[in-house]
Amino acid sequence: MRPTRLEDFIGHEHLTSANSVFMSGARNGSLGSVIFWGPPGCGKTTLARLYAKQTDSVFKELSATEVGIKEVKEVFEGAKNTFQLTRRRTVLFLDEIHRFSRSQQDVFLPFVEQGHIQALQLLGATTENPSFKLTGALLSRCRVFVLERLSDEAIEKIAKQALQRLSFERNGDHEPDVFEIPSSPTLGPSTQGSDLPSQSVESATATATPLFPSFPQVTEKVITSLASLAAGDARTALSLLELVVNANMPETELIVSMRQSVSVSYDRTGDSHYDMISALHKSVRGGQGSAAMYWLARMLGQGEDPLFIARRLVVCASEDIGLADPQALPLAVAAFQACQVIGMPECRINLAHIVAYLSEAPKSTRSYEAYKRAEEAAKADSTAPVPMQVRNAPTKLMGDLGYGEDYHYNPNYIHPVSNVYLPPQFNGQVFLRKEGDTEGKEWDEEALKDWEERENGGMPWEGRHTSSSQP
C-alpha cells in the first residue's frame, strides 16, 4: 500500500514541495548523508525508499535493532564494488540508528565524508532527538530533516490513495499516472460532527455513501474515524485499513471494531516520555492544576511507571514550592511511598492528590536558587580553607592550634552573636535571599498582559501596585 513515486508521497510538504532542499537534492543527487527524525509511522522508511528509486540507487535497508557493525561493513564493501562496476550509488537506510552505541556510530565517519559519498549514501532514521542520541562527529556530517506527526487530513488521503491502488489491483486495471483522491461526499446530519461514535449510535450504513465500489463498507465516516484512531501514524492507519477492507459489517460496528484493535502508543524511554513529564512539571509550577491533571492521566493511561512520576513530584515539591509550604515535601514523599506500597491502578488517586496539592500550593524557589548560587561560588574556589573559628576541635592538639577558637555557641546567648562562617573571599555574600527578592528577575509587560487576559479574566494583576520591579 506504500506509494511508488515521490510525487505520490503525502504529508511533509516542507520536504516534498518542488523547490524544497530535499526534492532538489533528490533530483540532482547532491543531498549527502541524511538523518530523518520523526515519530513512528510518519513516513521515514517510505521517504528513504522513494528517494533511492528517484536517484536510481541500490537500496539496502537495515535496522540497528537487528544488525551489528559486521553487517554494516558488508554493505560498505558491497557499495564500493557496485560503484566500481556499475557507477551506481548505494543508499543505506539504517532504521533506529540511535540504537547504535557511540563507538558503533563512529564506523560511519569515513563513509559519510565527501570523498566516499559517491559510492554510499547514509539515510538514518530515528524517533529520538539526534542531538542527544547521535555523536557530534556523525551529526555534523549529516543533514537532519524533521518529520512531524501526520495530520488527520494527511492520514485520510493516505488511506484513500491505498484504497484506490487496491481497487485497481482487485479489478486488474493499470495504475494511473496521477492518483485522484476522491472528495468527501456530503454527509447527512447523522454522520456530521462525530468521528468516533459510541456503540449506541444507530448505524448509518443505509444512507452512507461508499467511497469505492470495490469496498462498499468503506464510507467517509469510516475513513474519518480511522484517521483519528491512527493518531498521526500511517503504519497504524494502513493496519486498520487492512482490517476494514476484509470486514463485512455495518458502519458503526466496523468503527467500534477499529477502536478496539488500536492500542495507545507511548514510548516510556523516548521523547514523549520526557516531553510529558516536562509538561506535567511545568503545569504544576505554573499553578495550572487542570493541565497537570491531564498530563498525569495521559501518562498513567499510556503505561508510564507511577514511581517515575512520583519521583519528579518529590523534586518539584522542593524546587518549586520549597519554603513557601514546608508540608509539600513530606506529602510528596508520602505519595511516592504510597505508590510503592499500593501500586497501580489505585495509586493514581494518590498521585492525583499530590498533583492537585502542589499545583495549588504557593511557590518559592529560594532554597533551590540559593543552592545554585552557593554551588557556583564553591566551583569558583574549591580550595578555600574552613575558617578556624568554625573548625571542629575534637583533640587538645587541634584546640592548641586554634581550631574552634573564639567560637560563639549561639544557644548560650540571649542576644545574637557573630562568627566567621565563610572563607574571607565570600564574606558578605548572600546565597539564601529573602522571599520576594527580585534581583536577577525580569519584568515582561507583554507576558504579564497575556496572563491577565487569559488567566485573570482581563483584570490587572494585583502585584502591579506593589511590585518594586515595575518599570
C-alpha positions as CSV (number, residue, x, y, z in Angstrom):
1,M,0.0,0.0,0.0
2,R,3.0,2.3,0.0
3,P,3.4,4.9,-2.7
4,T,5.8,4.1,-5.5
5,R,6.8,7.6,-6.5
6,L,7.9,10.7,-4.6
7,E,5.0,12.6,-6.4
8,D,2.5,10.3,-4.6
9,F,4.0,10.8,-1.1
10,I,1.5,12.5,1.2
11,G,2.4,14.9,4.0
12,H,5.6,16.7,5.0
13,E,5.2,19.4,2.3
14,H,8.3,21.2,3.6
15,L,10.3,18.2,2.3
16,T,8.3,17.2,-0.8
17,S,7.4,20.5,-2.3
18,A,9.0,21.1,-5.7
19,N,11.5,23.7,-4.5
20,S,12.4,22.1,-1.2
21,V,16.0,21.3,-0.3
22,F,15.1,17.6,-0.1
23,M,13.5,17.4,-3.6
24,S,16.3,19.5,-5.2
25,G,18.8,17.1,-3.7
26,A,16.8,14.1,-4.9
27,R,16.7,15.5,-8.5
28,N,20.5,16.1,-8.7
29,G,21.8,13.6,-6.3
30,S,23.6,16.1,-4.1
31,L,21.8,15.7,-0.8
32,G,24.6,13.9,1.1
33,S,24.0,11.8,4.1
34,V,20.7,12.4,5.9
35,I,19.1,11.7,9.3
36,F,15.2,11.6,9.3
37,W,13.9,12.4,12.8
38,G,10.3,11.8,13.5
39,P,7.7,9.8,15.4
40,P,6.8,6.2,14.4
41,G,4.7,5.9,11.2
42,C,5.4,9.4,9.9
43,G,6.9,8.1,6.6
44,K,10.7,7.9,7.2
45,T,11.1,4.5,5.7
46,T,8.9,5.2,2.7
47,L,10.6,8.5,2.0
48,A,14.0,6.7,2.0
49,R,12.8,4.1,-0.4
50,L,11.3,6.6,-2.8
51,Y,14.5,8.7,-2.6
52,A,16.6,5.7,-3.6
53,K,14.2,5.0,-6.5
54,Q,14.2,8.6,-7.6
55,T,18.0,8.7,-7.7
56,D,18.3,5.2,-9.3
57,S,20.4,4.0,-6.4
58,V,20.8,0.5,-5.0
59,F,18.7,0.4,-1.8
60,K,19.9,-1.5,1.3
61,E,17.7,-1.5,4.4
62,L,19.0,-2.5,7.9
63,S,17.7,-2.0,11.4
64,A,20.1,-1.1,14.2
65,T,17.9,-3.3,16.5
66,E,18.8,-6.4,14.4
67,V,22.3,-6.0,13.0
68,G,25.8,-5.0,14.1
69,I,28.9,-3.5,12.6
70,K,29.7,-6.7,10.7
71,E,26.6,-6.4,8.5
72,V,27.1,-2.6,8.1
73,K,30.7,-3.1,6.9
74,E,29.4,-5.7,4.4
75,V,27.1,-3.1,2.9
76,F,30.1,-0.7,2.8
77,E,32.2,-3.2,0.8
78,G,29.3,-4.1,-1.5
79,A,28.7,-0.4,-2.2
80,K,32.3,0.2,-3.2
81,N,32.2,-2.8,-5.6
82,T,28.9,-1.8,-7.1
83,F,30.1,1.7,-7.7
84,Q,33.3,0.4,-9.4
85,L,31.4,-1.9,-11.7
86,T,28.2,0.0,-12.5
87,R,28.8,3.6,-11.2
88,R,25.6,3.3,-9.2
89,R,25.5,4.6,-5.7
90,T,24.2,2.5,-2.8
91,V,21.7,4.1,-0.4
92,L,22.0,2.5,3.1
93,F,18.8,3.1,5.1
94,L,19.6,2.4,8.8
95,D,16.4,2.4,10.9
96,E,16.6,3.1,14.6
97,I,20.2,4.5,14.1
98,H,20.1,5.8,17.7
99,R,20.3,2.2,18.9
100,F,24.0,2.0,17.8
101,S,26.5,2.9,20.5
102,R,28.8,5.9,20.1
103,S,31.7,3.6,19.0
104,Q,29.4,1.8,16.5
105,Q,28.3,5.2,15.1
106,D,32.0,6.2,14.5
107,V,32.3,3.4,11.9
108,F,30.2,5.5,9.6
109,L,32.5,8.5,9.6
110,P,34.9,7.5,6.8
111,F,32.0,6.6,4.6
112,V,30.0,9.8,5.0
113,E,32.9,12.0,4.1
114,Q,32.5,13.8,0.8
115,G,35.1,11.6,-0.9
116,H,33.1,8.4,-0.4
117,I,29.6,9.8,-0.8
118,Q,29.6,8.9,-4.5
119,A,29.7,5.2,-3.6
120,L,27.5,5.2,-0.4
121,Q,24.9,7.5,0.9
122,L,23.6,7.0,4.5
123,L,20.0,7.7,5.3
124,G,19.4,7.2,9.0
125,A,16.0,7.2,10.8
126,T,15.4,7.9,14.4
127,T,12.5,8.6,16.7
128,E,14.8,10.1,19.3
129,N,16.4,13.6,19.4
130,P,19.6,13.2,17.3
131,S,21.3,15.9,19.4
132,F,21.3,13.6,22.3
133,K,21.5,10.2,20.6
134,L,24.0,10.6,17.8
135,T,27.6,11.6,18.1
136,G,28.6,15.1,17.3
137,A,31.0,13.9,14.7
138,L,28.4,12.0,12.8
139,L,25.7,14.6,13.2
140,S,28.0,17.3,11.8
141,R,28.4,15.3,8.6
142,C,24.7,14.7,8.0
143,R,21.6,16.8,7.2
144,V,18.8,16.4,9.7
145,F,15.2,16.5,8.3
146,V,12.5,16.7,10.9
147,L,9.2,14.9,10.1
148,E,6.2,15.8,12.3
149,R,3.3,13.6,13.2
150,L,1.0,13.3,10.2
151,S,-2.3,15.3,10.3
152,D,-5.7,13.6,10.2
153,E,-6.2,15.1,6.7
154,A,-2.9,13.5,5.5
155,I,-3.9,10.1,7.0
156,E,-7.2,10.3,5.3
157,K,-5.5,11.0,1.9
158,I,-3.1,8.1,2.5
159,A,-5.9,5.7,3.3
160,K,-7.9,6.8,0.2
161,Q,-4.8,6.5,-2.0
162,A,-4.2,3.0,-0.7
163,L,-7.8,2.1,-1.3
164,Q,-7.6,3.4,-4.9
165,R,-4.5,1.3,-5.5
166,L,-6.2,-1.8,-4.0
167,S,-9.2,-1.1,-6.1
168,F,-7.1,-1.1,-9.3
169,E,-5.4,-4.3,-8.3
170,R,-8.6,-6.0,-7.5
171,N,-10.1,-5.0,-10.8
172,G,-7.0,-5.9,-12.8
173,D,-6.5,-2.3,-14.0
174,H,-3.3,-0.4,-14.5
175,E,-2.5,2.3,-12.0
176,P,-3.0,5.8,-13.4
177,D,-0.1,8.2,-13.8
178,V,-1.7,10.5,-11.3
179,F,-3.9,9.4,-8.4
180,E,-7.0,11.5,-7.8
181,I,-8.1,11.3,-4.2
182,P,-11.9,11.1,-4.1
183,S,-13.5,14.1,-2.4
184,S,-15.7,13.7,0.6
185,P,-19.4,13.2,-0.1
186,T,-21.9,15.4,1.6
187,L,-22.9,13.8,4.8
188,G,-26.3,13.8,6.4
189,P,-27.0,15.1,9.9
190,S,-26.5,11.6,11.4
191,T,-22.8,11.5,10.3
192,Q,-21.6,15.0,10.7
193,G,-19.6,16.3,13.6
194,S,-18.5,13.0,15.0
195,D,-15.6,10.8,14.1
196,L,-15.8,8.3,17.0
197,P,-19.4,7.3,17.6
198,S,-20.3,5.3,20.6
199,Q,-21.8,1.8,20.2
200,S,-25.2,3.2,20.9
201,V,-25.2,5.3,17.8
202,E,-27.6,3.9,15.2
203,S,-25.9,2.5,12.1
204,A,-25.9,4.9,9.1
205,T,-25.0,2.2,6.6
206,A,-28.2,2.6,4.8
207,T,-27.6,6.2,3.9
208,A,-23.8,6.3,3.9
209,T,-22.1,6.6,0.5
210,P,-19.2,4.1,-0.3
211,L,-16.1,5.8,-1.5
212,F,-15.1,2.9,-3.7
213,P,-17.5,0.4,-5.4
214,S,-15.0,-2.3,-4.7
215,F,-15.2,-1.7,-0.9
216,P,-18.9,-0.8,-0.1
217,Q,-18.1,-0.9,3.7
218,V,-15.7,2.0,3.4
219,T,-17.6,5.2,3.9
220,E,-16.3,8.7,4.6
221,K,-17.2,8.3,8.3
222,V,-15.1,5.1,8.5
223,I,-12.1,6.9,6.9
224,T,-12.5,9.8,9.3
225,S,-12.6,7.5,12.3
226,L,-9.6,5.6,11.0
227,A,-7.6,8.8,10.7
228,S,-8.5,9.9,14.2
229,L,-7.6,6.5,15.7
230,A,-4.3,6.3,13.9
231,A,-3.1,9.4,15.8
232,G,-0.7,10.6,13.0
233,D,0.8,7.1,12.4
234,A,0.4,6.0,8.8
235,R,1.5,2.5,9.7
236,T,-1.3,2.1,12.2
237,A,-3.7,3.6,9.6
238,L,-2.8,1.1,7.0
239,S,-3.1,-1.8,9.5
240,L,-6.6,-0.5,10.3
241,L,-7.4,-0.2,6.6
242,E,-6.5,-3.9,6.2
243,L,-9.0,-4.7,8.9
244,V,-11.6,-2.6,7.2
245,V,-11.3,-4.0,3.7
246,N,-11.5,-7.5,5.0
247,A,-14.5,-6.8,7.2
248,N,-18.2,-7.3,6.3
249,M,-20.2,-5.5,8.9
250,P,-22.3,-2.3,9.4
251,E,-20.5,1.1,9.6
252,T,-21.0,1.5,13.4
253,E,-19.8,-2.0,14.2
254,L,-16.8,-1.5,11.9
255,I,-15.8,1.7,13.7
256,V,-16.1,0.0,17.1
257,S,-14.0,-2.9,15.9
258,M,-11.3,-0.5,14.8
259,R,-11.3,1.3,18.1
260,Q,-10.9,-1.9,20.0
261,S,-8.0,-3.0,17.8
262,V,-5.9,0.1,18.4
263,S,-3.5,0.2,21.4
264,V,-2.3,3.6,22.5
265,S,1.3,4.2,21.6
266,Y,3.7,5.6,24.2
267,D,7.4,5.1,24.4
268,R,8.4,5.0,28.0
269,T,12.1,5.7,27.1
270,G,11.7,8.1,24.2
271,D,11.0,11.8,23.7
272,S,7.3,11.6,24.6
273,H,8.3,10.1,27.9
274,Y,10.3,13.2,28.8
275,D,8.1,15.7,27.0
276,M,5.0,14.7,29.0
277,I,6.8,14.7,32.4
278,S,8.1,18.1,31.5
279,A,4.6,19.3,30.7
280,L,3.3,17.9,34.0
281,H,6.1,19.6,36.0
282,K,5.7,22.9,34.2
283,S,1.9,22.8,34.7
284,V,2.4,22.3,38.4
285,R,5.0,25.1,38.5
286,G,2.6,27.4,36.7
287,G,-0.3,26.6,39.1
288,Q,-2.3,25.0,36.3
289,G,-3.9,22.1,38.2
290,S,-6.2,21.1,35.3
291,A,-3.4,20.9,32.8
292,A,-1.2,19.0,35.3
293,M,-4.1,16.5,35.9
294,Y,-4.5,16.0,32.2
295,W,-0.8,15.1,31.7
296,L,-0.9,12.8,34.7
297,A,-3.9,11.0,33.2
298,R,-2.2,10.8,29.8
299,M,1.0,9.3,31.2
300,L,-0.7,6.8,33.5
301,G,-3.2,5.8,30.8
302,Q,-0.4,5.0,28.4
303,G,1.5,2.8,30.8
304,E,4.0,5.1,32.5
305,D,5.7,3.9,35.7
306,P,3.9,5.8,38.5
307,L,7.2,5.8,40.5
308,F,8.8,7.8,37.7
309,I,6.1,10.4,38.0
310,A,6.2,10.4,41.9
311,R,10.0,10.9,41.9
312,R,9.6,14.0,39.7
313,L,6.9,15.4,42.0
314,V,9.2,14.9,45.1
315,V,11.8,17.1,43.3
316,C,9.1,19.6,42.3
317,A,8.0,19.9,45.9
318,S,11.4,21.2,46.9
319,E,12.4,23.0,43.7
320,D,9.1,25.0,43.0
321,I,7.2,25.0,46.3
322,G,10.1,24.9,48.8
323,L,9.9,27.2,51.8
324,A,6.5,28.6,50.8
325,D,4.9,25.4,52.0
326,P,7.1,23.2,54.2
327,Q,4.4,20.5,54.1
328,A,4.8,20.0,50.3
329,L,7.9,17.8,50.6
330,P,6.7,15.3,53.2
331,L,3.4,15.0,51.3
332,A,5.2,14.3,48.1
333,V,7.4,11.7,49.8
334,A,4.3,10.1,51.3
335,A,2.7,10.0,47.8
336,F,5.9,8.3,46.5
337,Q,5.7,5.7,49.3
338,A,2.0,5.2,48.7
339,C,2.8,4.3,45.0
340,Q,5.5,1.9,46.2
341,V,3.1,0.1,48.6
342,I,-0.2,0.3,46.7
343,G,0.8,0.2,43.0
344,M,-1.5,0.7,40.1
345,P,-4.3,1.3,39.5
346,E,-5.2,2.6,43.0
347,C,-2.0,4.7,43.4
348,R,-3.3,7.0,40.6
349,I,-5.5,8.5,43.3
350,N,-2.5,9.3,45.5
351,L,-0.8,10.9,42.5
352,A,-3.8,13.0,41.7
353,H,-3.9,14.1,45.3
354,I,-0.3,15.3,45.3
355,V,-0.6,16.9,41.8
356,A,-3.6,18.9,42.9
357,Y,-1.8,19.9,46.2
358,L,1.4,21.0,44.5
359,S,-0.4,22.9,41.8
360,E,-2.4,25.0,44.2
361,A,0.4,25.4,46.8
362,P,2.3,28.8,47.0
363,K,5.6,28.7,45.1
364,S,9.1,29.6,46.2
365,T,12.4,28.8,44.7
366,R,14.5,30.4,47.4
367,S,16.3,27.3,48.6
368,Y,16.8,26.0,45.1
369,E,18.3,29.3,43.8
370,A,20.4,29.6,47.0
371,Y,22.0,26.3,46.3
372,K,22.7,27.2,42.7
373,R,24.5,30.4,43.9
374,A,26.5,28.6,46.5
375,E,27.4,25.9,44.0
376,E,28.8,28.5,41.6
377,A,30.8,30.0,44.4
378,A,32.1,26.6,45.5
379,K,33.2,25.8,42.0
380,A,34.9,29.2,41.6
381,D,37.2,28.3,44.6
382,S,37.1,24.7,45.8
383,T,40.3,25.1,47.8
384,A,39.2,27.9,50.2
385,P,40.1,26.7,53.8
386,V,37.4,26.4,56.5
387,P,37.7,29.4,58.9
388,M,39.4,28.5,62.1
389,Q,36.5,29.7,64.3
390,V,34.1,27.1,62.9
391,R,36.5,24.2,62.6
392,N,36.0,21.0,64.6
393,A,38.4,20.6,67.6
394,P,37.9,17.1,69.0
395,T,41.5,16.9,70.3
396,K,43.7,19.1,72.6
397,L,46.3,19.4,69.8
398,M,43.7,20.8,67.4
399,G,42.5,23.2,70.1
400,D,46.1,24.4,70.7
401,L,46.4,25.0,67.0
402,G,43.5,27.4,67.2
403,Y,40.7,25.2,65.8
404,G,37.3,26.5,67.1
405,E,39.0,29.4,69.0
406,D,36.6,32.2,69.9
407,Y,33.6,30.3,68.5
408,H,30.3,31.6,70.0
409,Y,27.8,28.8,70.6
410,N,24.6,30.7,69.6
411,P,22.2,28.9,72.1
412,N,24.2,30.2,75.0
413,Y,23.4,33.8,74.3
414,I,20.3,35.8,74.9
415,H,21.3,38.1,72.0
416,P,22.6,37.5,68.5
417,V,26.3,36.7,68.1
418,S,28.6,36.6,65.2
419,N,31.1,34.0,63.9
420,V,33.2,33.8,60.8
421,Y,31.3,31.2,58.8
422,L,32.6,31.7,55.3
423,P,36.0,31.9,53.7
424,P,37.2,35.6,53.6
425,Q,36.6,35.9,49.8
426,F,32.9,35.1,50.3
427,N,32.2,37.2,53.4
428,G,29.1,39.3,52.8
429,Q,27.8,37.2,50.0
430,V,24.1,36.3,50.4
431,F,23.2,33.0,48.9
432,L,19.9,32.4,50.7
433,R,18.0,35.6,49.9
434,K,14.8,36.8,51.4
435,E,11.4,36.0,50.0
436,G,10.3,38.5,47.3
437,D,13.9,39.4,46.3
438,T,13.7,40.4,42.7
439,E,17.4,40.6,41.8
440,G,18.1,38.8,38.6
441,K,14.4,38.6,37.7
442,E,12.7,40.5,34.8
443,W,9.5,42.4,34.2
444,D,7.9,41.3,30.9
445,E,5.0,43.6,30.3
446,E,3.8,41.6,27.3
447,A,3.9,38.3,29.1
448,L,2.0,39.8,32.1
449,K,-0.7,41.3,29.9
450,D,-1.1,37.9,28.2
451,W,-1.5,36.2,31.6
452,E,-4.0,38.9,32.7
453,E,-6.1,38.4,29.6
454,R,-6.0,34.6,29.5
455,E,-6.0,33.6,33.2
456,N,-7.1,36.6,35.2
457,G,-10.3,37.5,33.5
458,G,-8.8,40.6,31.9
459,M,-8.2,42.1,35.4
460,P,-4.9,43.7,36.3
461,W,-2.5,41.7,38.4
462,E,-2.7,42.9,42.0
463,G,1.1,43.0,42.1
464,R,1.2,45.8,39.7
465,H,0.6,48.2,42.5
466,T,3.1,46.7,44.9
467,S,6.0,45.4,42.8
468,S,9.2,47.3,43.1
469,S,10.4,45.9,39.8
470,Q,7.7,47.6,37.7
471,P,9.3,49.9,35.1
